Coordinates of C-alpha atoms in Angstrom, one line a residue:
Chain A
M1 CA -14.6 -35.9 27.0
T2 CA -13.9 -39.0 25.1
K3 CA -16.5 -39.0 22.3
P4 CA -16.4 -36.2 19.7
K5 CA -19.2 -33.8 20.3
R6 CA -21.3 -31.7 17.9
T7 CA -21.6 -28.0 18.5
H8 CA -24.9 -26.7 20.0
P9 CA -27.8 -26.5 17.5
L10 CA -27.8 -22.8 17.9
G11 CA -24.5 -22.9 16.1
L12 CA -26.5 -23.8 13.0
F13 CA -28.1 -20.3 13.0
L14 CA -24.6 -18.8 13.3
H15 CA -23.5 -20.8 10.3
M16 CA -26.5 -19.5 8.4
A17 CA -25.8 -16.0 9.5
H18 CA -22.3 -16.4 8.2
A19 CA -23.5 -17.7 5.0
I20 CA -25.9 -14.8 4.6
K21 CA -23.0 -12.4 5.3
D22 CA -20.8 -14.1 2.8
Y23 CA -23.4 -14.4 0.0
W24 CA -25.6 -11.3 0.5
Y25 CA -24.7 -10.1 -3.0
L26 CA -26.5 -13.2 -4.3
L27 CA -29.6 -11.9 -2.7
I28 CA -29.1 -8.5 -4.3
L29 CA -28.5 -10.1 -7.6
L30 CA -31.7 -12.1 -7.1
I31 CA -33.8 -9.0 -6.5
S32 CA -32.5 -7.4 -9.7
L33 CA -33.5 -10.5 -11.7
Y34 CA -37.2 -10.4 -10.9
N35 CA -38.2 -10.0 -14.5
Q36 CA -36.3 -13.0 -15.9
P37 CA -38.1 -16.1 -14.5
V38 CA -35.5 -18.7 -15.5
W39 CA -32.6 -16.9 -13.8
F40 CA -34.9 -16.0 -11.0
I41 CA -35.6 -19.6 -10.2
L42 CA -32.0 -20.6 -10.7
G43 CA -31.0 -17.8 -8.4
W44 CA -33.4 -19.0 -5.7
V45 CA -31.9 -22.5 -5.9
L46 CA -28.4 -21.1 -5.5
V47 CA -29.4 -18.9 -2.6
I48 CA -31.2 -21.6 -0.7
G49 CA -28.3 -24.0 -1.3
A50 CA -25.8 -21.4 -0.1
I51 CA -27.5 -20.1 3.0
L52 CA -29.7 -23.1 4.1
V53 CA -28.6 -26.5 2.9
W54 CA -24.8 -26.0 3.0
P55 CA -24.7 -24.7 6.6
I56 CA -26.9 -27.6 7.8
V57 CA -24.6 -30.1 6.1
R58 CA -21.6 -28.3 7.6
W59 CA -23.1 -28.3 11.0
V60 CA -24.0 -32.0 10.9
T61 CA -20.6 -33.0 9.9
L62 CA -18.6 -30.9 12.3
S63 CA -17.5 -32.3 15.6
Y64 CA -14.8 -31.7 18.1
R65 CA -13.1 -33.2 21.1
V66 CA -10.8 -31.8 23.7
T67 CA -8.2 -34.2 25.1
P68 CA -5.3 -33.4 27.5
E69 CA -2.9 -33.6 24.5
A70 CA -4.8 -31.8 21.7
V71 CA -7.9 -30.3 20.3
E72 CA -9.4 -32.5 17.6
I73 CA -11.8 -31.2 15.0
N74 CA -13.6 -33.4 12.4
S75 CA -15.2 -31.7 9.5
G76 CA -15.9 -31.9 5.8
V77 CA -18.7 -33.3 3.7
L78 CA -17.2 -35.2 0.8
V79 CA -13.6 -35.0 2.0
R80 CA -13.3 -35.7 5.7
H81 CA -10.9 -33.5 7.5
H82 CA -9.4 -34.6 10.8
E83 CA -7.6 -31.8 12.4
H84 CA -5.3 -32.5 15.4
I85 CA -4.1 -29.4 17.1
P86 CA -1.5 -29.9 19.9
Y87 CA -1.7 -27.1 22.5
A88 CA 1.9 -26.1 21.9
R89 CA 1.0 -25.2 18.3
I90 CA -1.9 -22.9 19.2
Q91 CA -1.2 -19.2 18.6
T92 CA -4.3 -17.4 19.4
V93 CA -7.7 -18.4 20.7
Q94 CA -10.5 -16.1 19.9
R95 CA -13.9 -16.2 21.6
K96 CA -16.9 -14.4 20.2
Q97 CA -20.2 -14.3 22.2
W98 CA -23.3 -12.8 20.7
F99 CA -25.6 -11.4 23.3
F100 CA -28.3 -14.0 22.5
L101 CA -25.8 -16.8 23.2
A102 CA -25.0 -15.5 26.6
P103 CA -28.1 -16.9 28.4
F104 CA -27.3 -20.3 27.0
K105 CA -23.6 -20.0 28.1
L106 CA -22.5 -20.5 24.6
E107 CA -19.9 -18.8 22.4
E108 CA -17.9 -19.2 19.2
V109 CA -14.4 -20.3 19.6
T110 CA -11.7 -19.9 16.9
I111 CA -8.4 -21.5 17.3
E112 CA -5.4 -20.5 15.2
T113 CA -1.9 -21.9 14.7
A114 CA 1.1 -20.5 13.0
S115 CA 0.8 -22.8 10.0
H116 CA 1.4 -21.2 6.7
D117 CA -1.4 -23.0 5.0
D118 CA -4.0 -20.4 4.2
N119 CA -5.9 -17.6 5.7
K120 CA -8.5 -19.8 7.3
P121 CA -8.3 -20.4 11.0
E122 CA -7.6 -24.0 11.9
A123 CA -10.8 -24.5 13.8
R124 CA -14.0 -22.5 14.1
L125 CA -16.6 -23.9 16.5
A126 CA -19.8 -21.9 16.1
A127 CA -21.5 -22.6 19.4
V128 CA -19.8 -24.3 22.2
P129 CA -20.1 -24.0 26.0
T130 CA -18.1 -21.1 27.5
S131 CA -16.3 -23.5 29.7
L132 CA -14.5 -24.9 26.6
A133 CA -12.2 -22.0 26.1
G134 CA -11.2 -22.0 29.7
E135 CA -10.4 -25.7 29.5
I136 CA -8.3 -25.1 26.4
D137 CA -6.5 -22.3 28.2
R138 CA -5.7 -24.5 31.2
Y139 CA -4.3 -27.2 29.0
R140 CA -2.3 -24.7 27.1
Q141 CA -0.7 -23.3 30.2
G142 CA -0.1 -26.9 31.3
A143 CA -1.9 -26.3 34.6
P144 CA -4.5 -29.1 35.2
A145 CA -5.9 -27.4 38.3
P146 CA -8.9 -25.2 37.3
T147 CA -8.1 -21.7 38.4
E148 CA -10.6 -19.0 37.8
V149 CA -9.3 -16.4 35.4
A150 CA -12.0 -13.8 35.5
P151 CA -10.6 -10.4 34.6
A152 CA -10.6 -7.8 37.3
V153 CA -13.4 -5.4 36.4
G154 CA -12.4 -1.8 36.7
E155 CA -14.7 1.2 37.2
E156 CA -16.4 2.2 34.0
T157 CA -16.0 5.9 34.2
T158 CA -12.3 6.3 34.6
N159 CA -9.3 4.9 32.9
T160 CA -8.5 2.3 35.4
F161 CA -5.1 0.9 35.3
A162 CA -3.6 -1.5 37.9
T163 CA -0.3 -3.2 38.3
E164 CA -0.8 -6.1 40.6
E165 CA 1.6 -8.6 42.0
P166 CA 1.7 -11.7 39.8
A167 CA 0.2 -14.0 42.4
S168 CA 0.0 -17.0 40.1
T169 CA 0.4 -17.7 36.4
G170 CA -3.2 -17.1 35.7
Q171 CA -3.3 -13.8 37.4
A172 CA -3.4 -10.5 35.5
T173 CA -0.3 -8.4 35.7
A174 CA -1.6 -5.4 34.0
H175 CA -5.1 -4.3 33.1
Y176 CA -6.7 -1.4 31.3
R177 CA -10.2 -0.5 30.4
I178 CA -11.2 2.3 28.0
N179 CA -13.3 5.0 29.5
N180 CA -16.5 6.2 27.8
R181 CA -15.3 9.6 26.8
T182 CA -12.2 8.3 25.0
L183 CA -14.3 5.6 23.3
F184 CA -16.7 8.3 22.2
K185 CA -14.0 10.4 20.7
F186 CA -12.6 7.2 19.1
A187 CA -15.9 6.3 17.5
V188 CA -16.7 9.9 16.4
T189 CA -13.4 10.0 14.5
S190 CA -13.8 6.6 12.8
T191 CA -13.0 6.8 9.1
G192 CA -15.4 4.0 8.5
F193 CA -17.9 6.6 7.2
I194 CA -16.1 6.9 3.9
P195 CA -16.9 3.4 2.6
L196 CA -20.4 3.8 4.0
L197 CA -20.7 7.0 2.2
L198 CA -19.8 5.3 -1.1
I199 CA -22.4 2.6 -0.5
L200 CA -25.1 5.2 0.2
L201 CA -24.1 7.1 -3.0
A202 CA -24.4 3.9 -4.9
L203 CA -27.8 3.3 -3.5
Y204 CA -28.8 6.8 -4.4
N205 CA -28.1 6.0 -8.0
K206 CA -30.5 3.0 -7.7
I207 CA -33.4 5.2 -6.7
P208 CA -35.8 5.2 -9.7
R209 CA -35.4 8.3 -11.9
S210 CA -39.1 9.0 -11.8
W211 CA -39.1 9.7 -8.1
T212 CA -36.2 12.2 -8.2
D213 CA -37.6 13.8 -11.3
T214 CA -41.0 14.5 -9.8
L215 CA -39.3 15.8 -6.7
I216 CA -37.1 18.1 -8.7
N217 CA -40.1 19.2 -10.9
D218 CA -42.1 20.0 -7.8
A219 CA -39.4 22.2 -6.5
T220 CA -37.2 23.4 -9.3
H221 CA -36.5 26.6 -7.5
L222 CA -35.3 24.7 -4.5
A223 CA -33.2 22.2 -6.4
L224 CA -29.9 23.4 -5.2
I225 CA -30.9 23.6 -1.6
I226 CA -32.5 20.1 -1.8
L227 CA -29.3 18.8 -3.3
V228 CA -27.1 20.3 -0.7
I229 CA -29.4 19.2 2.2
G230 CA -29.6 15.7 0.6
A231 CA -25.8 15.5 0.5
L232 CA -25.5 16.6 4.1
V233 CA -28.1 14.1 5.2
V234 CA -26.3 11.3 3.4
V235 CA -23.0 12.3 5.0
L236 CA -24.7 12.4 8.4
I237 CA -26.3 9.0 8.1
A238 CA -22.9 7.5 7.0
W239 CA -21.2 9.2 9.9
V240 CA -23.7 8.1 12.5
G241 CA -23.6 4.6 11.1
A242 CA -19.8 4.5 11.4
F243 CA -20.0 5.9 14.9
L244 CA -22.4 3.3 16.1
W245 CA -20.5 0.5 14.4
T246 CA -17.2 1.5 16.0
Y247 CA -18.8 2.3 19.4
L248 CA -20.6 -1.0 19.7
R249 CA -17.7 -3.0 18.5
Y250 CA -15.2 -1.4 20.9
Y251 CA -17.7 -1.1 23.8
H252 CA -16.0 -1.8 27.2
F253 CA -12.7 -2.5 25.6
D254 CA -10.6 -4.4 28.1
V255 CA -7.0 -5.5 27.8
T256 CA -5.2 -7.7 30.3
L257 CA -1.7 -9.1 30.5
Q258 CA -1.6 -12.6 32.0
G259 CA 1.9 -13.9 32.2
D260 CA 3.0 -13.9 28.6
Q261 CA -0.5 -13.8 27.2
L262 CA -2.2 -10.6 26.1
K263 CA -6.0 -10.8 26.3
T264 CA -8.4 -8.3 24.8
A265 CA -12.1 -8.2 25.2
K266 CA -14.5 -5.9 23.5
G267 CA -18.0 -5.4 22.0
F268 CA -21.6 -4.8 23.1
F269 CA -23.8 -7.1 21.0
Q270 CA -20.9 -9.5 20.4
R271 CA -18.3 -9.8 23.0
N272 CA -15.0 -10.7 21.3
T273 CA -12.1 -12.0 23.4
I274 CA -8.7 -12.7 21.9
T275 CA -5.8 -14.3 23.6
A276 CA -2.4 -14.0 22.0
P277 CA 1.1 -14.8 23.2
L278 CA 3.5 -11.8 23.6
R279 CA 6.3 -13.7 21.9
R280 CA 4.4 -13.9 18.6
I281 CA 4.5 -10.1 18.3
Q282 CA 6.4 -8.9 15.2
A283 CA 6.0 -5.2 15.6
I284 CA 4.0 -2.6 17.4
R285 CA 2.1 0.0 15.5
I286 CA 0.7 3.3 16.9
K287 CA -1.9 4.7 14.6
Q288 CA -3.6 8.1 14.4
N289 CA -5.7 9.4 11.6
I290 CA -5.9 13.1 11.0
F291 CA -9.1 13.5 13.0
R292 CA -7.7 11.7 15.9
Q293 CA -4.6 13.9 15.7
W294 CA -6.9 16.9 16.3
L295 CA -8.5 15.1 19.3
H296 CA -5.1 13.8 20.6
I297 CA -6.0 10.1 20.8
Q298 CA -4.0 7.3 19.4
T299 CA -4.5 3.6 18.7
V300 CA -2.0 0.9 19.7
Q301 CA -1.9 -2.3 17.6
V302 CA 0.4 -5.3 17.4
L303 CA 1.4 -7.1 14.2
L304 CA 1.2 -10.8 14.9
A305 CA 2.6 -13.8 13.0
S306 CA -0.8 -15.3 12.8
K307 CA -4.0 -14.3 11.3
A308 CA -5.8 -13.8 14.6
A309 CA -7.6 -10.6 14.6
S310 CA -9.0 -10.5 11.1
D311 CA -12.1 -8.6 12.3
D312 CA -10.0 -5.8 13.7
D313 CA -8.8 -2.7 11.9
D314 CA -6.5 -3.8 9.1
D315 CA -6.3 -7.3 10.5
D316 CA -4.2 -6.3 13.4
L317 CA -4.8 -7.0 17.0
V318 CA -5.8 -3.8 18.7
I319 CA -4.3 -3.5 22.2
L320 CA -5.5 -0.1 23.1
P321 CA -8.1 1.3 20.7
A322 CA -7.9 4.9 22.0
V323 CA -5.5 6.3 24.5
P324 CA -5.1 10.0 25.1
Q325 CA -1.8 11.0 23.5
A326 CA -0.4 12.3 26.8
Q327 CA -1.0 9.0 28.6
L328 CA 0.1 6.6 25.8
Y329 CA 3.7 6.2 26.9
D330 CA 2.6 5.7 30.5
V331 CA 0.0 3.0 29.8
A332 CA 1.2 1.0 26.8
P333 CA 4.7 0.0 28.0
N334 CA 3.0 -1.9 30.8
F335 CA 1.6 -4.3 28.2
L336 CA 4.4 -4.1 25.6
G337 CA 7.8 -3.9 27.2
W338 CA 9.4 -2.8 24.0
L339 CA 7.9 0.6 24.0
P340 CA 9.9 3.5 25.5
N341 CA 8.3 5.3 28.4
H342 CA 8.3 8.7 26.7
M343 CA 7.6 9.9 23.2
P344 CA 10.9 9.4 21.3
D345 CA 12.5 11.9 19.1
L346 CA 12.1 10.6 15.5
G347 CA 14.4 13.1 13.8
A348 CA 17.2 10.8 12.7
L349 CA 15.3 9.9 9.6
N350 CA 13.4 12.6 7.8
V351 CA 12.5 14.2 4.5
A352 CA 14.4 17.5 4.2
D353 CA 12.2 20.6 3.6
R354 CA 13.5 21.1 0.1
H355 CA 12.7 17.5 -0.8
K356 CA 9.1 17.4 0.5
W357 CA 8.1 18.5 -3.0
Y358 CA 8.8 15.0 -4.3
L359 CA 6.2 13.4 -2.2
V360 CA 3.7 16.1 -3.1
R361 CA 4.6 15.6 -6.8
N362 CA 4.1 11.8 -6.6
A363 CA 0.7 12.2 -4.8
L364 CA -0.4 14.6 -7.6
L365 CA 0.9 12.2 -10.3
V366 CA -1.1 9.4 -8.9
A367 CA -4.3 11.5 -8.7
I368 CA -3.9 13.3 -12.1
I369 CA -4.7 10.5 -14.5
P370 CA -8.0 9.4 -12.9
V371 CA -8.9 13.1 -12.4
A372 CA -8.2 13.9 -16.1
I373 CA -10.3 10.9 -17.3
A374 CA -13.1 11.8 -14.9
T375 CA -13.1 15.4 -15.9
W376 CA -13.2 14.5 -19.6
L377 CA -16.2 12.1 -19.0
W378 CA -18.2 14.4 -16.6
P379 CA -17.0 17.9 -17.2
H380 CA -19.6 19.6 -15.0
W381 CA -18.2 17.8 -11.9
W382 CA -14.8 19.5 -12.4
W383 CA -14.9 21.2 -9.0
L384 CA -15.1 17.9 -7.2
F385 CA -12.1 16.6 -9.2
A386 CA -10.2 19.8 -8.4
L387 CA -10.9 19.0 -4.8
V388 CA -9.3 15.6 -5.2
L389 CA -6.1 17.3 -6.5
I390 CA -6.0 19.6 -3.6
L391 CA -6.4 16.6 -1.2
A392 CA -3.6 14.8 -3.0
Y393 CA -1.4 17.9 -2.6
F394 CA -1.9 18.0 1.1
Q395 CA -1.6 14.2 1.4
G396 CA 1.9 14.4 -0.1
L397 CA 2.8 17.2 2.3
F398 CA 1.3 15.2 5.2
A399 CA 3.4 12.1 4.3
A400 CA 6.5 14.2 4.0
R401 CA 6.0 15.8 7.4
Q402 CA 5.2 12.6 9.2
T403 CA 8.1 10.6 7.9
G404 CA 10.5 9.9 10.7
G405 CA 12.6 7.3 12.4
Q406 CA 15.2 6.7 15.0
L407 CA 17.3 3.9 16.4
L408 CA 16.0 3.8 20.0
T409 CA 18.3 1.2 21.4
P410 CA 21.0 -0.8 19.6
T411 CA 18.3 -3.4 18.8
M412 CA 15.1 -1.4 18.5
L413 CA 14.1 0.7 15.4
A414 CA 11.3 3.2 15.4
L415 CA 9.8 4.2 12.1
Q416 CA 7.0 6.7 11.3
T417 CA 5.1 7.1 8.1
G418 CA 2.1 9.3 7.0
H419 CA 0.0 7.0 4.8
V420 CA -3.6 8.0 3.6
W421 CA -3.9 10.8 6.2
T422 CA -2.9 8.4 9.0
K423 CA 0.3 8.8 11.0
E424 CA 1.7 5.4 11.8
T425 CA 4.6 4.8 14.2
Y426 CA 6.2 1.4 14.2
Y427 CA 8.4 -0.1 16.8
V428 CA 10.4 -3.1 15.4
P429 CA 13.2 -5.0 17.0
A430 CA 16.1 -5.9 14.8
D431 CA 15.2 -9.6 15.3
M432 CA 11.8 -9.2 13.7
I433 CA 13.0 -7.3 10.6
Q434 CA 13.0 -10.0 7.9
S435 CA 14.9 -8.0 5.3
M436 CA 15.7 -4.4 4.5
R437 CA 16.0 -2.7 1.2
L438 CA 17.4 0.6 -0.1
E439 CA 16.1 2.0 -3.4
R440 CA 17.3 4.9 -5.4
S441 CA 16.8 6.1 -8.9
V442 CA 19.4 7.7 -11.1
W443 CA 17.9 11.1 -10.4
M444 CA 17.8 10.5 -6.7
R445 CA 21.5 9.7 -6.7
R446 CA 22.3 13.2 -7.7
K447 CA 20.1 14.6 -5.0
Q448 CA 21.5 12.3 -2.4
L449 CA 18.2 10.7 -1.7
M450 CA 17.1 7.1 -0.9
H451 CA 14.0 5.1 -0.1
L452 CA 14.2 2.7 2.9
V453 CA 12.0 -0.4 2.9
V454 CA 11.7 -2.5 6.1
N455 CA 10.0 -5.9 5.8
V456 CA 8.2 -7.3 8.7
R457 CA 6.1 -10.4 9.0
H458 CA 2.4 -9.6 9.3
G459 CA -0.1 -12.4 9.6
N460 CA 1.0 -14.9 7.0
K461 CA 2.1 -12.1 4.7
N462 CA 4.7 -9.4 4.5
Q463 CA 4.3 -5.9 5.6
S464 CA 6.7 -3.4 4.1
I465 CA 7.2 -0.2 5.9
E466 CA 8.4 2.3 3.4
L467 CA 10.1 5.6 4.1
R468 CA 10.5 7.6 0.9
Y469 CA 12.9 10.3 -0.1
L470 CA 15.1 10.1 3.0
Q471 CA 18.6 11.6 2.8
A472 CA 20.9 8.9 1.6
K473 CA 23.3 9.2 4.5
Q474 CA 20.5 8.6 7.0
A475 CA 19.0 5.6 5.2
Q476 CA 22.4 4.1 4.6
R477 CA 23.2 4.4 8.3
I478 CA 20.1 2.4 9.3
Y479 CA 20.9 -0.2 6.6
D480 CA 24.4 -0.6 7.8
W481 CA 23.2 -0.9 11.4
Y482 CA 20.9 -3.7 10.3
V483 CA 23.5 -5.6 8.4
R484 CA 25.9 -5.2 11.4
T485 CA 23.4 -6.1 14.2
V486 CA 22.0 -9.3 12.9
Chain B
M1 CA 34.2 -9.6 7.4
S2 CA 34.9 -10.9 4.0
T3 CA 32.5 -9.4 1.6
E4 CA 32.9 -10.1 -2.1
N5 CA 30.9 -8.5 -4.8
H6 CA 29.9 -11.2 -7.3
H7 CA 28.5 -10.9 -10.7
L8 CA 26.3 -13.5 -12.2
P9 CA 27.9 -16.0 -14.6
Q10 CA 28.4 -14.6 -18.1
R11 CA 26.1 -17.2 -19.7
I12 CA 23.1 -15.7 -18.0
K13 CA 23.2 -13.0 -20.8
L14 CA 22.5 -15.8 -23.3
I15 CA 19.6 -16.9 -21.2
W16 CA 18.2 -13.4 -21.1
R17 CA 18.6 -13.1 -24.8
I18 CA 16.8 -16.3 -25.4
S19 CA 14.0 -15.3 -23.0
A20 CA 13.7 -12.1 -24.9
L21 CA 13.2 -14.2 -28.0
G22 CA 10.6 -16.2 -26.1
S23 CA 8.6 -13.1 -25.3
L24 CA 8.9 -12.1 -28.9
V25 CA 7.2 -15.4 -29.9
V26 CA 4.5 -14.9 -27.3
F27 CA 3.8 -11.3 -28.3
G28 CA 4.0 -12.3 -31.9
A29 CA 1.4 -15.0 -31.3
V30 CA -0.9 -12.4 -29.7
T31 CA -0.4 -10.1 -32.7
G32 CA -1.2 -13.0 -35.0
L33 CA -4.5 -13.7 -33.1
I34 CA -5.4 -10.0 -33.4
W35 CA -4.6 -10.1 -37.1
L36 CA -7.0 -13.1 -37.4
A37 CA -9.6 -11.1 -35.5
Y38 CA -9.0 -8.3 -37.9
S39 CA -9.4 -10.5 -41.0
Y40 CA -12.5 -12.4 -39.8
W41 CA -14.3 -10.1 -37.4
D42 CA -13.3 -6.8 -38.8
W43 CA -11.4 -5.6 -35.8
P44 CA -9.7 -2.3 -36.6
F45 CA -6.4 -2.6 -38.4
W46 CA -4.5 -0.1 -36.2
L47 CA -4.7 -2.6 -33.3
V48 CA -2.7 -5.0 -35.4
V49 CA -0.2 -2.3 -36.2
V50 CA 0.1 -1.1 -32.6
F51 CA 0.6 -4.7 -31.3
G52 CA 3.1 -5.5 -34.0
A53 CA 5.1 -2.4 -33.2
L54 CA 5.0 -3.1 -29.5
T55 CA 6.2 -6.6 -30.0
I56 CA 9.3 -5.5 -32.0
I57 CA 10.1 -2.6 -29.7
E58 CA 9.8 -4.7 -26.6
F59 CA 12.2 -7.3 -28.2
I60 CA 14.8 -4.7 -29.2
V61 CA 14.7 -3.0 -25.8
E62 CA 15.0 -6.2 -23.9
V63 CA 17.9 -7.4 -26.0
A64 CA 19.7 -4.0 -25.9
L65 CA 19.4 -3.8 -22.1
V66 CA 21.0 -7.2 -21.5
P67 CA 24.6 -6.0 -20.9
Y68 CA 23.4 -3.2 -18.6
R69 CA 21.2 -5.7 -16.7
Y70 CA 24.2 -7.9 -16.3
R71 CA 26.5 -5.1 -15.1
F72 CA 24.0 -3.9 -12.4
T73 CA 23.0 -7.2 -11.0
R74 CA 25.2 -8.4 -8.2
Y75 CA 25.2 -10.3 -5.0
Q76 CA 27.4 -10.5 -2.0
I77 CA 27.6 -12.9 1.0
S78 CA 29.1 -12.1 4.3
E79 CA 29.2 -14.0 7.6
T80 CA 25.9 -12.4 8.6
A81 CA 23.9 -11.4 5.6
V82 CA 23.2 -12.0 1.9
E83 CA 22.9 -8.8 -0.1
M84 CA 21.6 -8.5 -3.6
Q85 CA 21.7 -5.5 -5.9
S86 CA 19.9 -4.9 -9.1
G87 CA 18.5 -2.3 -11.5
M88 CA 20.2 0.5 -13.3
I89 CA 17.7 3.3 -13.4
F90 CA 15.9 2.2 -10.2
K91 CA 18.7 0.7 -8.2
K92 CA 17.8 -1.6 -5.4
R93 CA 19.9 -3.2 -2.7
V94 CA 18.4 -5.7 -0.3
A95 CA 19.9 -7.2 2.8
I96 CA 18.7 -10.6 4.2
P97 CA 20.4 -11.6 7.4
I98 CA 21.4 -15.2 7.4
A99 CA 19.7 -15.7 10.7
R100 CA 16.4 -14.8 9.1
V101 CA 16.7 -17.3 6.2
Q102 CA 14.1 -19.9 6.4
N103 CA 15.0 -21.8 3.3
V104 CA 17.0 -21.6 0.1
T105 CA 15.5 -23.0 -3.1
L106 CA 17.3 -23.8 -6.3
N107 CA 15.2 -24.2 -9.4
A108 CA 16.0 -24.2 -13.0
G109 CA 13.9 -24.4 -16.1
P110 CA 15.0 -26.2 -19.3
L111 CA 16.9 -23.2 -20.5
L112 CA 18.9 -22.8 -17.3
Q113 CA 19.4 -26.6 -17.1
G114 CA 20.9 -26.6 -20.6
Q115 CA 23.4 -24.0 -19.5
K116 CA 24.1 -25.8 -16.1
L117 CA 22.8 -22.8 -14.3
T118 CA 20.1 -22.4 -11.7
K119 CA 17.9 -19.8 -10.0
V120 CA 18.4 -19.3 -6.3
S121 CA 15.6 -18.0 -4.1
V122 CA 16.2 -17.1 -0.5
A123 CA 13.0 -17.1 1.6
T124 CA 12.6 -15.4 5.0
A125 CA 9.5 -15.7 7.2
S126 CA 7.7 -13.1 5.0
T127 CA 9.7 -12.2 1.9
N128 CA 11.3 -14.0 -1.0
H129 CA 14.4 -12.8 -2.8
G130 CA 16.0 -14.3 -5.9
I131 CA 19.3 -14.5 -7.7
E132 CA 18.4 -14.9 -11.4
G133 CA 21.1 -17.4 -12.3
L134 CA 24.2 -19.1 -10.8
E135 CA 26.5 -21.9 -11.8
L136 CA 25.0 -25.1 -10.4
N137 CA 27.9 -26.0 -8.2
E138 CA 28.3 -22.4 -7.0
A139 CA 24.6 -22.3 -6.2
E140 CA 24.8 -25.5 -4.2
A141 CA 27.8 -24.2 -2.3
L142 CA 26.0 -21.0 -1.6
R143 CA 22.9 -22.9 -0.4
D144 CA 25.0 -25.0 1.9
Q145 CA 26.9 -22.0 3.2
I146 CA 23.7 -20.1 3.9
M147 CA 22.1 -23.0 5.6
Q148 CA 25.2 -23.7 7.6
L149 CA 25.4 -20.1 8.7
A150 CA 21.7 -20.1 9.4
R151 CA 22.0 -23.1 11.6
E152 CA 24.9 -21.5 13.5
A153 CA 23.0 -18.3 13.9
R154 CA 20.0 -20.1 15.3
H155 CA 22.2 -22.0 17.6
D156 CA 23.7 -18.7 18.9
Q157 CA 20.3 -17.3 19.6
A158 CA 19.1 -20.3 21.6

């Protein structure tokens, strides 16, 4: 390929879809302005500019070229950008294929490097032939011979897991596919319904008063029942929505280890494939929200030093979305060698029973001011606000119970926190801890307590893992270990 | 392991006092603007009073705390790590291994320059930690020492 090429015209539609996704609120704004003609017209001009003209211009000006040395991207309308990405600098390659692009053998390719610049990926090519990513992969591994790297497809109904002989560099050394039952459990327990619920509630407020009033007038005696049923329906819709969203996104989740590259693929309507190098992993996180705790499934994620998987949960690359708790330490270490092969004891750091109250108190303190204000403004909703306080109480208790940690090996630290009803277990090698902090207030000094904060790089930012109200001796021991080891 | 516990230079207290004065001026200006709003747009008078009181209290507290702030701010450098400590009511102690240091930046505003002092900030791949003021030559020596140790640490790893 010697001449820079434009992406496929279908990419234009993807650009537009992106624009609509980014500026949908403009459309909403527009609808609410229908009775102010001047603003209405101005709004239309803006919207057309944002979702029609701008993407066309962007598409026309974007071109790319793959040479044996680097990927080159030309873009920009007024200011021309010429991006030159040598293969050695590439961190992650992400491929997204919408189902309607599959017949055309097209997909979206996003290339990312470790540069600190900003949170945008270095290159996003909206619709390019599927062969391109393979070509880039080959150049990256320095192997000019085209070897087929089709992932071994496992059976769909069982958790298939195979450890094969590494025949060549391109061959998979470990492979795992989620089974349908686990995925179902995973989707059912998605907490995504909470934001959806809030959106639905907001929409409910937008329903014209006259409708609800007539409804209530017609059935005053049924008002309470209607209200309760209505609330249940809203919750159900939100929950089903979240279920479908998660289920379709993680459909046929596949993870493969190829040499030192981890490759995950997932999605029904949009197949999303991410390739990331193992050596960029900063920490491993095992996550479990409270519902998943009841169903005994856990999620394994890795924190990367690049902003690869921004569409995943919390921007982290999900390695195993849902693994039955009992299997986790059998399956995960095959991909992530850092992990121990059994559930470690995390008792070396903990919040003593008599100190759990502090976490409860803090959770209550955070909740009490908004609750007080809300109760003052809407007194008849007091029961709802009381519920918030009860939730805060148990959240504090949950956090205290989950707090844990242990030095697994002389260079590997395990930490566990209970944050927003989610248990998170981190595995961090000493080499990846950027800095460590101890905090204590005057009052904590008397009680022999300390907070321990561990800083790890996460994307282009910092992630601090905070264990609060530990016994001072325990926290100090970890701190001393850190200062000694590095 | 030679670990010395260093205090910041004495003159940093003067800088802190002057910066307290600076915030007095800024808050005073805000109060002045509110007073103007009161006299021209009939904003309530209590706003002026509250802001005026806050301005004065903030200044007094900031100045009064300077000696304590000085006493509780320390730093320490060993072969392997830089440690910094600060805060009296909420005491913090942070350890930055020299092998993790990406760069050391010295910067000084006009006030610090006047006193031949400089701020030192030590950056890792994800965090940033600062020492509020050091003697210029001390800071440069510190930077060179950290960068020297960092180079060696990297060398060891490779």
